[in-house]
Amino acid sequence: MTTAFADGIVHNFVGGEFAEPDSRSLFDNINPATGDLAGRVHEAGAALVDRAVRSARDALAGPWSSWTVNDRTALLRRAADRIQERFEEFVAAEVRDTGKPVTHARDVDVARAIANFRAFADVVGAAGQASFLTELPDGRRALNYAIRKPLGVVAVVVPWNLPLLLLTWKVAPALACGNTVVVKPSEETPSTAALLAEVLREAGLPAGVYNVVHGFGGGSAGESLTTHPGIDGVTFTGSTATGSHVMRTVAGRVRPVSFELGGKNAAVVFADADLDATLDGLRRSIFSNTGQVCLCTERVYVQRPIFDDVVDGLAARARELTLGDPLSETTTTGPLISRAHRDKVLTYFSLAREAGATTVVGGGVPSMAPALDGGSWIEPTIWVGLGQQDRPMRDEVFGPVAGVIPFDSEEEAIALANDTEYGLASSVWTSDLTRGHRVAQAMRVGMSWVNTWFLRDLRSPFGGMGLSGIGREGGEASLHFYTEPTNVCVQL
C-alpha cells in the first residue's frame, strides 16, 4: 500500500509503509454528522502492533540516531510546510471523522498542527542545559554539565475530540528530541494520523520512526501497545478512567507517563466584568467543538448582582448557534462524536432534571434536516438550580453544557471553583486585574485564564492537577518527558 486511504480503507503505517489489511480485521468509520459510513479502518492485531514497536526500536538504533538537533528541527519545519500544502486534505479528513464545522477544522485543528511542528522546532532548536563549575574545599575544580538523550520508543495515544491537534502536540516534540513513536489514534478518528504518515514520509523521516496502529482499547491495539515490553514511555490524552488503567498497565515496568485527562472546569464571573466580552468568552468556552474540549467550561459561578444578566445572555448566545452541515461556512456547532457519547450526555440531562434543575435553554435532541437526521446531534444546554454536589456539577459531561450557580464573595467563589477532584483549567472574568491575578493564582488548576479562554503560548506548560493528569507538556516542559538527562562530571 502506498497511500493512507487506498481502496477506501484507513491503513496502519508500519516501518515506513502502509500495511495490507486482512479483510476480517476491518471496522467501520462513521460520520457523526450523518450517521453514514465514511469508510473502513484496518484494525491492528497484536502481531502488527508488535511489528510496529519492533520497527520503532530498530529505527531508534538506525540512521535516525545520528541525526543532529538541526537535522530533526529542519524535518519538523518541512512537515509543517507539507501540511500547509495539503491543508484542505487534512481539513476534509478531520471534518469527515469528527463532524466538526469546517471553519473550526481550518482555524483551530489544522492551523494548530502546523504551529505545533514549527513551535517545537524553535523550542528544541534553542534549548540548552545548565552547567556548573564546582569548586571543592581542597582547591580542585570540576565541570558538571548535562546532555539530553531520547526517552526511546514512545506510545502516543490520542483522543477523538482534537485528533490532529493533539497528535502533533505530542509527535512534534517526541521527534524533535530524537525518539521514535507508535501512534494509536482513537478508533473514532483514524484518518489524520494516517495522513500525517504520508506527510512525514514525504518530508524525509526515516522508516520506522513514525508508526500508526488503528483499533480499540482493551483487547485491541491500545492494550497491545501499552502492554508491550518494547515501549519506553506512554503519553496519553483522554478520559481519567482510561488514564488510570494505562498507569496500572505500565506500573510493573516502571515506565514514565504523561497524562492530560479530564476536566470539570470553572469560570468565575465577578459583577464588575465586561458583560458582553464575558458572555462572548463563555460562549466559546462552553460550546466550542460542541463542548468536546478538555478545557471547556462546565461550571459557571456568577456574582449575584449580575446572575440573571449572565444567565439570560448565555441563553441568548446558545440560541444564536447554528447546528448544521459541517461543510457550510455558516455552521457554528457540529454533532457529538457518536451516538454512544450522546447517550452518555443525555443521561446528565436526566440527572439534572431529577436534581430539580431548570433548563434555561436546550436540554434535548434537535430536529435536523433529513440528510443530518442520523447524526449524533444535541442541543447546547444551560442549567440553573443545580447544587454544588449534584452529579452534573461534579462529573465531566464532555458536551455543550454548563450549570450556573451564584456566589457572593471572592472567597466563596474560590472555594466553589476548587471544590472538585479535577484541576485542569479555569477562567476569571473581572475588570479588576489585581483581583484577576489574585483569584487566578488561587485556582487549583494547571492553567488559569483572566478575561479570556483558550489563548495559548505554545512555550508555556500545559497540563492538570488531581484527576486531570500527570506532568506537563509545552515548551521546555515537553523536553522533560521526551528526554532523559545524563550528567557528565569532569575533574579539571
Short mmCIF file of C-alpha atoms in Angstrom, two decimals:
data_model
loop_
_atom_site.label_atom_id
_atom_site.label_comp_id
_atom_site.label_asym_id
_atom_site.label_seq_id
_atom_site.Cartn_x
_atom_site.Cartn_y
_atom_site.Cartn_z
CA MET A 1 0.00 0.00 0.00
CA THR A 2 1.33 3.43 -0.93
CA THR A 3 -1.36 5.78 0.41
CA ALA A 4 -3.24 6.24 3.67
CA PHE A 5 -6.70 5.71 2.18
CA ALA A 6 -6.14 3.16 -0.58
CA ASP A 7 -9.33 1.31 -1.57
CA GLY A 8 -11.39 3.42 0.85
CA ILE A 9 -9.63 1.89 3.87
CA VAL A 10 -7.68 3.79 6.51
CA HIS A 11 -4.47 1.80 6.79
CA ASN A 12 -1.94 1.15 9.53
CA PHE A 13 1.55 2.52 8.91
CA VAL A 14 4.49 0.36 9.99
CA GLY A 15 8.15 0.56 9.05
CA GLY A 16 7.60 3.32 6.53
CA GLU A 17 4.82 1.52 4.61
CA PHE A 18 1.05 1.25 4.78
CA ALA A 19 0.16 -2.29 5.76
CA GLU A 20 -2.01 -4.59 3.68
CA PRO A 21 -5.24 -5.29 5.62
CA ASP A 22 -6.80 -8.62 6.43
CA SER A 23 -10.46 -8.27 5.39
CA ARG A 24 -11.51 -9.83 8.71
CA SER A 25 -9.79 -7.03 10.61
CA LEU A 26 -11.79 -4.06 9.29
CA PHE A 27 -14.14 -1.86 11.30
CA ASP A 28 -16.46 0.96 10.29
CA ASN A 29 -15.63 4.65 10.40
CA ILE A 30 -18.92 6.52 10.93
CA ASN A 31 -19.51 10.16 10.02
CA PRO A 32 -21.06 11.59 13.22
CA ALA A 33 -22.86 14.37 11.34
CA THR A 34 -24.92 11.97 9.23
CA GLY A 35 -24.56 8.54 10.82
CA ASP A 36 -23.42 7.24 7.42
CA LEU A 37 -20.45 5.03 6.72
CA ALA A 38 -17.43 7.23 5.97
CA GLY A 39 -15.09 4.32 5.25
CA ARG A 40 -13.43 1.28 6.76
CA VAL A 41 -10.42 1.07 9.06
CA HIS A 42 -7.79 -1.66 9.33
CA GLU A 43 -7.65 -2.86 12.93
CA ALA A 44 -4.14 -3.77 14.00
CA GLY A 45 -3.83 -7.13 15.73
CA ALA A 46 -1.23 -7.94 18.36
CA ALA A 47 1.23 -9.18 15.73
CA LEU A 48 1.07 -5.94 13.76
CA VAL A 49 1.44 -3.86 16.93
CA ASP A 50 4.49 -5.95 17.82
CA ARG A 51 5.91 -5.30 14.35
CA ALA A 52 5.30 -1.56 14.78
CA VAL A 53 7.12 -1.47 18.13
CA ARG A 54 10.00 -3.53 16.77
CA SER A 55 10.19 -1.24 13.76
CA ALA A 56 10.37 1.77 16.08
CA ARG A 57 13.04 0.05 18.18
CA ASP A 58 15.13 -0.75 15.09
CA ALA A 59 14.78 2.83 13.82
CA LEU A 60 15.93 4.16 17.19
CA ALA A 61 19.25 2.37 16.68
CA GLY A 62 19.45 3.13 12.96
CA PRO A 63 20.42 6.22 10.95
CA TRP A 64 17.86 8.31 12.89
CA SER A 65 20.14 8.10 15.94
CA SER A 66 22.82 10.09 14.10
CA TRP A 67 20.50 12.95 13.12
CA THR A 68 21.51 16.18 14.82
CA VAL A 69 19.13 18.58 16.52
CA ASN A 70 19.39 20.80 13.45
CA ASP A 71 18.50 17.84 11.20
CA ARG A 72 15.45 16.98 13.29
CA THR A 73 14.14 20.52 13.63
CA ALA A 74 14.56 21.04 9.88
CA LEU A 75 12.41 17.95 9.34
CA LEU A 76 9.70 19.39 11.62
CA ARG A 77 9.66 22.56 9.54
CA ARG A 78 9.38 20.54 6.33
CA ALA A 79 6.48 18.61 7.84
CA ALA A 80 4.74 21.88 8.74
CA ASP A 81 5.22 23.10 5.17
CA ARG A 82 3.79 19.87 3.73
CA ILE A 83 0.71 20.08 5.96
CA GLN A 84 0.27 23.65 4.76
CA GLU A 85 0.49 22.46 1.15
CA ARG A 86 -2.09 19.71 1.82
CA PHE A 87 -4.15 21.86 4.17
CA GLU A 88 -7.56 21.14 2.68
CA GLU A 89 -6.93 17.37 2.64
CA PHE A 90 -6.35 17.48 6.39
CA VAL A 91 -9.42 19.67 6.86
CA ALA A 92 -11.61 17.27 4.88
CA ALA A 93 -10.32 14.23 6.81
CA GLU A 94 -10.89 15.94 10.17
CA VAL A 95 -14.41 17.06 9.27
CA ARG A 96 -15.32 13.63 7.95
CA ASP A 97 -14.17 11.87 11.14
CA THR A 98 -15.42 14.36 13.74
CA GLY A 99 -18.35 16.18 12.14
CA LYS A 100 -16.97 19.49 13.43
CA PRO A 101 -17.59 22.64 11.38
CA VAL A 102 -15.13 23.18 8.57
CA THR A 103 -14.31 26.62 9.99
CA HIS A 104 -13.18 25.02 13.27
CA ALA A 105 -11.10 22.40 11.46
CA ARG A 106 -9.38 25.11 9.43
CA ASP A 107 -8.91 27.77 12.09
CA VAL A 108 -8.09 25.53 15.05
CA ASP A 109 -7.23 21.91 14.27
CA VAL A 110 -5.09 22.07 11.14
CA ALA A 111 -3.69 25.53 11.82
CA ARG A 112 -2.52 24.39 15.27
CA ALA A 113 -0.96 21.24 13.81
CA ILE A 114 1.25 23.40 11.64
CA ALA A 115 2.01 25.68 14.58
CA ASN A 116 2.90 22.69 16.78
CA PHE A 117 5.62 21.50 14.40
CA ARG A 118 7.06 24.97 13.98
CA ALA A 119 6.90 25.85 17.67
CA PHE A 120 8.69 22.70 18.82
CA ALA A 121 11.31 23.13 16.11
CA ASP A 122 12.02 26.53 17.65
CA VAL A 123 11.90 25.30 21.26
CA VAL A 124 14.13 22.27 20.81
CA GLY A 125 16.49 24.14 18.49
CA ALA A 126 17.06 26.81 21.15
CA ALA A 127 17.05 24.57 24.24
CA GLY A 128 20.13 24.37 26.39
CA GLN A 129 21.23 22.63 29.55
CA ALA A 130 22.65 24.07 32.77
CA SER A 131 26.31 23.61 33.58
CA PHE A 132 28.08 24.14 36.89
CA LEU A 133 31.67 24.95 37.73
CA THR A 134 32.23 23.12 41.01
CA GLU A 135 34.89 24.38 43.43
CA LEU A 136 35.97 21.92 46.13
CA PRO A 137 37.46 22.76 49.57
CA ASP A 138 40.87 21.34 48.59
CA GLY A 139 41.14 23.67 45.63
CA ARG A 140 40.20 21.21 42.95
CA ARG A 141 37.57 22.15 40.39
CA ALA A 142 35.15 20.19 38.25
CA LEU A 143 32.75 20.91 35.42
CA ASN A 144 29.27 19.40 35.59
CA TYR A 145 27.05 19.52 32.53
CA ALA A 146 24.08 17.53 31.30
CA ILE A 147 23.15 16.15 27.91
CA ARG A 148 19.69 15.07 26.83
CA LYS A 149 19.08 11.67 25.30
CA PRO A 150 15.84 10.43 23.70
CA LEU A 151 13.43 8.63 26.02
CA GLY A 152 13.18 5.86 23.40
CA VAL A 153 10.12 4.29 21.82
CA VAL A 154 7.09 6.30 22.88
CA ALA A 155 3.49 5.11 22.71
CA VAL A 156 1.34 8.09 21.67
CA VAL A 157 -2.35 7.54 22.43
CA VAL A 158 -4.58 10.39 21.27
CA PRO A 159 -8.32 11.11 21.67
CA TRP A 160 -11.09 11.85 19.20
CA ASN A 161 -12.01 15.41 20.10
CA LEU A 162 -8.99 17.24 18.60
CA PRO A 163 -7.29 14.36 16.80
CA LEU A 164 -4.70 16.13 14.65
CA LEU A 165 -4.04 18.98 17.07
CA LEU A 166 -3.27 16.66 19.98
CA LEU A 167 -1.41 14.14 17.82
CA THR A 168 1.03 16.77 16.58
CA TRP A 169 1.26 18.31 20.06
CA LYS A 170 2.87 15.02 21.14
CA VAL A 171 4.61 13.78 18.00
CA ALA A 172 6.40 17.05 17.20
CA PRO A 173 8.41 17.25 20.48
CA ALA A 174 8.91 13.48 20.53
CA LEU A 175 10.56 13.54 17.10
CA ALA A 176 12.44 16.77 17.79
CA CYS A 177 14.04 15.07 20.80
CA GLY A 178 15.11 12.04 18.74
CA ASN A 179 12.51 9.50 19.83
CA THR A 180 10.58 7.06 17.70
CA VAL A 181 6.81 6.71 18.11
CA VAL A 182 3.96 4.28 17.74
CA VAL A 183 0.69 6.20 17.49
CA LYS A 184 -2.70 4.79 18.44
CA PRO A 185 -5.38 7.26 17.33
CA SER A 186 -8.94 6.94 18.55
CA GLU A 187 -10.98 4.38 16.67
CA GLU A 188 -13.48 7.20 16.07
CA THR A 189 -10.98 9.45 14.27
CA PRO A 190 -8.26 7.47 12.49
CA SER A 191 -7.76 9.47 9.31
CA THR A 192 -5.41 12.36 10.07
CA ALA A 193 -2.89 10.14 11.88
CA ALA A 194 -2.62 8.07 8.70
CA LEU A 195 -2.46 11.18 6.50
CA LEU A 196 0.32 12.57 8.69
CA ALA A 197 2.30 9.40 7.93
CA GLU A 198 2.26 10.36 4.25
CA VAL A 199 3.46 13.87 5.08
CA LEU A 200 6.29 12.73 7.35
CA ARG A 201 7.46 10.22 4.76
CA GLU A 202 7.41 12.95 2.11
CA ALA A 203 9.38 15.20 4.48
CA GLY A 204 12.15 12.61 4.68
CA LEU A 205 11.53 10.89 8.02
CA PRO A 206 13.33 7.53 8.10
CA ALA A 207 11.24 4.37 8.03
CA GLY A 208 10.13 3.13 11.45
CA VAL A 209 10.42 6.46 13.26
CA TYR A 210 6.66 7.15 12.97
CA ASN A 211 4.21 4.24 13.07
CA VAL A 212 0.39 4.15 13.31
CA VAL A 213 -1.73 1.29 14.60
CA HIS A 214 -5.52 1.51 14.50
CA GLY A 215 -8.01 -0.17 16.77
CA PHE A 216 -9.77 -0.03 20.10
CA GLY A 217 -8.59 -0.10 23.72
CA GLY A 218 -8.96 -3.28 25.77
CA GLY A 219 -8.45 -6.45 23.78
CA SER A 220 -7.24 -4.49 20.76
CA ALA A 221 -4.41 -2.26 19.55
CA GLY A 222 -4.48 0.04 22.59
CA GLU A 223 -3.90 -2.77 25.05
CA SER A 224 -1.32 -4.46 22.83
CA LEU A 225 0.62 -1.22 22.57
CA THR A 226 0.60 -0.07 26.19
CA THR A 227 1.48 -3.54 27.50
CA HIS A 228 4.31 -4.10 25.03
CA PRO A 229 7.68 -4.52 26.76
CA GLY A 230 9.39 -2.56 23.98
CA ILE A 231 7.68 0.71 24.92
CA ASP A 232 9.78 3.17 26.93
CA GLY A 233 7.03 5.62 27.84
CA VAL A 234 3.38 6.47 27.23
CA THR A 235 1.83 9.84 26.50
CA PHE A 236 -1.96 9.82 26.64
CA THR A 237 -4.76 12.34 26.37
CA GLY A 238 -8.25 11.12 27.18
CA SER A 239 -10.53 10.12 30.00
CA THR A 240 -9.36 9.81 33.60
CA ALA A 241 -10.64 6.23 33.77
CA THR A 242 -8.57 5.16 30.77
CA GLY A 243 -5.53 7.03 32.05
CA SER A 244 -5.79 5.21 35.37
CA HIS A 245 -5.94 1.88 33.53
CA VAL A 246 -2.88 2.73 31.42
CA MET A 247 -0.97 3.73 34.55
CA ARG A 248 -1.68 0.38 36.17
CA THR A 249 -0.60 -1.34 32.97
CA VAL A 250 2.85 0.30 32.83
CA ALA A 251 3.49 0.40 36.58
CA GLY A 252 5.04 -3.04 36.70
CA ARG A 253 7.68 -2.00 34.18
CA VAL A 254 8.17 1.44 35.80
CA ARG A 255 7.65 3.31 32.54
CA PRO A 256 7.16 7.10 32.62
CA VAL A 257 3.78 8.51 31.65
CA SER A 258 2.49 11.91 30.61
CA PHE A 259 -1.28 12.23 31.04
CA GLU A 260 -3.68 15.01 30.15
CA LEU A 261 -7.00 13.71 31.40
CA GLY A 262 -10.47 15.03 32.15
CA GLY A 263 -11.62 18.36 33.47
CA LYS A 264 -14.57 19.95 35.22
CA ASN A 265 -13.50 23.48 34.54
CA ALA A 266 -14.92 26.53 36.29
CA ALA A 267 -15.47 30.10 35.18
CA VAL A 268 -15.75 32.77 37.87
CA VAL A 269 -17.60 35.92 36.81
CA PHE A 270 -17.43 38.99 39.03
CA ALA A 271 -20.01 41.77 38.97
CA ASP A 272 -17.53 44.26 37.51
CA ALA A 273 -16.76 42.11 34.45
CA ASP A 274 -17.34 43.49 30.96
CA LEU A 275 -20.64 41.70 30.38
CA ASP A 276 -20.61 41.43 26.59
CA ALA A 277 -16.94 40.37 26.44
CA THR A 278 -17.54 37.84 29.21
CA LEU A 279 -20.58 36.35 27.50
CA ASP A 280 -18.69 36.07 24.23
CA GLY A 281 -15.84 34.34 26.07
CA LEU A 282 -18.21 31.96 27.86
CA ARG A 283 -19.97 31.12 24.62
CA ARG A 284 -16.63 29.89 23.30
CA SER A 285 -15.56 28.15 26.48
CA ILE A 286 -18.84 26.26 26.93
CA PHE A 287 -19.88 25.47 23.36
CA SER A 288 -16.68 25.25 21.27
CA ASN A 289 -16.35 21.92 19.47
CA THR A 290 -19.77 21.06 20.93
CA GLY A 291 -18.24 21.12 24.41
CA GLN A 292 -15.84 18.32 23.48
CA VAL A 293 -12.63 20.02 24.63
CA CYS A 294 -10.91 19.09 27.86
CA LEU A 295 -10.59 22.82 28.62
CA CYS A 296 -14.27 23.65 28.12
CA THR A 297 -16.22 25.29 30.95
CA GLU A 298 -18.96 23.19 32.57
CA ARG A 299 -19.31 25.17 35.82
CA VAL A 300 -20.06 28.90 35.82
CA TYR A 301 -20.05 30.83 39.11
CA VAL A 302 -21.55 34.32 38.82
CA GLN A 303 -21.57 37.09 41.41
CA ARG A 304 -25.17 37.55 42.49
CA PRO A 305 -25.83 41.14 41.25
CA ILE A 306 -25.35 40.10 37.60
CA PHE A 307 -26.51 36.47 37.86
CA ASP A 308 -29.72 36.92 35.87
CA ASP A 309 -27.96 39.01 33.22
CA VAL A 310 -25.34 36.32 32.66
CA VAL A 311 -27.91 33.51 32.53
CA ASP A 312 -30.08 35.43 30.06
CA GLY A 313 -27.04 36.35 27.97
CA LEU A 314 -25.77 32.76 27.82
CA ALA A 315 -29.20 31.53 26.78
CA ALA A 316 -29.36 34.13 24.02
CA ARG A 317 -25.93 33.20 22.73
CA ALA A 318 -26.77 29.50 22.81
CA ARG A 319 -29.83 30.20 20.66
CA GLU A 320 -27.64 32.04 18.15
CA LEU A 321 -25.55 28.93 17.48
CA THR A 322 -26.14 27.27 14.12
CA LEU A 323 -26.25 23.48 14.06
CA GLY A 324 -25.99 22.15 10.53
CA ASP A 325 -23.92 20.84 7.65
CA PRO A 326 -20.28 20.78 8.82
CA LEU A 327 -19.16 21.87 5.34
CA SER A 328 -21.23 25.06 5.50
CA GLU A 329 -19.30 28.21 6.37
CA THR A 330 -22.26 29.40 8.48
CA THR A 331 -22.38 26.33 10.74
CA THR A 332 -21.03 27.05 14.22
CA THR A 333 -21.77 23.78 16.02
CA GLY A 334 -21.36 20.17 14.99
CA PRO A 335 -22.61 16.90 16.46
CA LEU A 336 -21.18 14.87 19.31
CA ILE A 337 -18.68 12.25 18.21
CA SER A 338 -21.05 9.27 18.33
CA ARG A 339 -24.48 8.03 19.32
CA ALA A 340 -22.90 6.28 22.31
CA HIS A 341 -21.40 9.52 23.55
CA ARG A 342 -24.69 11.33 23.01
CA ASP A 343 -26.43 8.71 25.13
CA LYS A 344 -23.92 9.44 27.90
CA VAL A 345 -24.51 13.20 27.69
CA LEU A 346 -28.27 12.68 27.68
CA THR A 347 -28.03 10.79 30.98
CA TYR A 348 -26.78 14.05 32.52
CA PHE A 349 -29.79 15.86 31.09
CA SER A 350 -31.94 13.37 33.00
CA LEU A 351 -29.81 13.69 36.14
CA ALA A 352 -30.15 17.48 36.02
CA ARG A 353 -33.94 17.23 35.80
CA GLU A 354 -34.01 14.73 38.67
CA ALA A 355 -31.91 17.15 40.76
CA GLY A 356 -34.51 19.87 40.24
CA ALA A 357 -32.56 21.97 37.74
CA THR A 358 -34.24 24.44 35.43
CA THR A 359 -33.17 24.03 31.82
CA VAL A 360 -32.81 27.59 30.58
CA VAL A 361 -32.03 26.60 27.01
CA GLY A 362 -31.59 23.29 25.18
CA GLY A 363 -31.99 20.06 27.08
CA GLY A 364 -32.73 17.65 24.26
CA VAL A 365 -32.05 16.37 20.77
CA PRO A 366 -32.69 18.87 17.97
CA SER A 367 -34.65 18.23 14.80
CA MET A 368 -32.26 18.23 11.86
CA ALA A 369 -32.61 18.19 8.09
CA PRO A 370 -33.17 14.69 6.66
CA ALA A 371 -29.56 14.40 5.48
CA LEU A 372 -28.33 15.00 9.02
CA ASP A 373 -31.07 13.27 10.97
CA GLY A 374 -28.95 10.16 11.56
CA GLY A 375 -26.17 12.16 13.20
CA SER A 376 -25.29 12.50 16.88
CA TRP A 377 -26.78 15.94 17.39
CA ILE A 378 -27.60 17.53 20.74
CA GLU A 379 -28.81 20.91 21.89
CA PRO A 380 -26.47 23.39 23.60
CA THR A 381 -27.77 23.49 27.18
CA ILE A 382 -27.63 25.79 30.21
CA TRP A 383 -28.93 24.81 33.66
CA VAL A 384 -29.68 26.80 36.80
CA GLY A 385 -30.86 25.46 40.15
CA LEU A 386 -28.26 22.72 40.48
CA GLY A 387 -26.43 22.24 43.76
CA GLN A 388 -22.67 22.03 44.03
CA GLN A 389 -22.89 18.31 44.90
CA ASP A 390 -25.24 17.30 42.09
CA ARG A 391 -23.62 14.98 39.58
CA PRO A 392 -23.94 17.35 36.58
CA MET A 393 -21.76 19.74 38.61
CA ARG A 394 -19.29 17.03 39.70
CA ASP A 395 -18.76 14.73 36.70
CA GLU A 396 -17.15 15.64 33.40
CA VAL A 397 -20.03 15.59 30.88
CA PHE A 398 -17.96 16.47 27.80
CA GLY A 399 -20.78 18.10 25.93
CA PRO A 400 -22.13 21.62 25.24
CA VAL A 401 -23.49 22.10 28.75
CA ALA A 402 -22.93 24.24 31.83
CA GLY A 403 -24.54 24.73 35.21
CA VAL A 404 -24.68 28.31 36.51
CA ILE A 405 -24.55 28.99 40.27
CA PRO A 406 -24.48 32.37 42.10
CA PHE A 407 -21.91 33.46 44.67
CA ASP A 408 -21.49 36.47 46.94
CA SER A 409 -17.84 36.83 47.94
CA GLU A 410 -14.45 36.25 46.34
CA GLU A 411 -13.61 33.67 48.98
CA GLU A 412 -16.80 31.76 48.24
CA ALA A 413 -16.11 31.80 44.51
CA ILE A 414 -12.60 30.38 45.00
CA ALA A 415 -13.91 27.67 47.32
CA LEU A 416 -16.64 26.67 44.84
CA ALA A 417 -14.26 26.62 41.86
CA ASN A 418 -11.71 24.50 43.74
CA ASP A 419 -14.33 22.07 45.05
CA THR A 420 -13.58 19.34 42.51
CA GLU A 421 -11.32 16.32 42.11
CA TYR A 422 -10.22 17.70 38.75
CA GLY A 423 -7.75 20.51 38.22
CA LEU A 424 -7.21 21.31 34.57
CA ALA A 425 -8.29 24.88 33.81
CA SER A 426 -10.29 27.88 34.97
CA SER A 427 -11.17 31.36 33.78
CA VAL A 428 -11.71 34.53 35.80
CA TRP A 429 -13.74 37.44 34.44
CA THR A 430 -13.28 40.84 36.07
CA SER A 431 -12.27 44.44 35.25
CA ASP A 432 -10.09 44.49 38.38
CA LEU A 433 -6.81 42.97 37.18
CA THR A 434 -5.36 42.90 40.67
CA ARG A 435 -8.24 40.64 41.70
CA GLY A 436 -7.88 38.74 38.44
CA HIS A 437 -4.26 37.89 39.26
CA ARG A 438 -5.15 37.02 42.86
CA VAL A 439 -8.05 34.72 42.02
CA ALA A 440 -6.29 33.07 39.06
CA GLN A 441 -3.34 32.21 41.29
CA ALA A 442 -5.69 30.75 43.91
CA MET A 443 -7.18 28.27 41.43
CA ARG A 444 -6.01 24.66 41.94
CA VAL A 445 -5.53 24.08 38.22
CA GLY A 446 -2.78 23.74 35.67
CA MET A 447 -3.98 26.72 33.61
CA SER A 448 -5.95 29.77 34.67
CA TRP A 449 -7.09 32.46 32.25
CA VAL A 450 -8.13 36.02 33.08
CA ASN A 451 -10.66 37.66 30.74
CA THR A 452 -10.00 35.12 28.00
CA TRP A 453 -10.11 31.40 27.22
CA PHE A 454 -8.05 29.01 25.09
CA LEU A 455 -5.42 31.66 24.47
CA ARG A 456 -2.18 29.69 24.34
CA ASP A 457 1.51 30.34 24.08
CA LEU A 458 2.96 27.00 22.98
CA ARG A 459 6.10 27.65 25.03
CA SER A 460 4.09 27.62 28.27
CA PRO A 461 3.35 24.50 30.36
CA PHE A 462 0.07 22.67 29.69
CA GLY A 463 -1.46 20.06 31.99
CA GLY A 464 -3.56 19.49 35.06
CA MET A 465 -3.68 18.53 38.72
CA GLY A 466 -5.62 15.83 40.55
CA LEU A 467 -7.73 13.68 38.23
CA SER A 468 -6.80 15.95 35.33
CA GLY A 469 -3.42 14.39 34.75
CA ILE A 470 0.26 13.92 35.46
CA GLY A 471 3.08 16.01 34.06
CA ARG A 472 3.17 18.99 31.73
CA GLU A 473 3.54 19.43 28.00
CA GLY A 474 4.50 22.51 26.01
CA GLY A 475 7.77 24.33 25.54
CA GLU A 476 10.65 23.00 27.59
CA ALA A 477 8.19 21.06 29.77
CA SER A 478 7.82 18.60 26.89
CA LEU A 479 11.57 18.06 26.86
CA HIS A 480 11.44 16.82 30.43
CA PHE A 481 9.22 13.92 29.37
CA TYR A 482 10.67 13.10 25.95
CA THR A 483 14.32 13.08 27.06
CA GLU A 484 16.48 11.50 29.74
CA PRO A 485 19.32 13.70 31.04
CA THR A 486 22.79 12.33 31.65
CA ASN A 487 25.06 14.41 33.88
CA VAL A 488 28.74 14.43 32.99
CA CYS A 489 31.27 15.44 35.68
CA VAL A 490 34.82 16.24 34.58
CA GLN A 491 37.58 17.00 37.10
CA LEU A 492 39.61 19.92 35.83
#
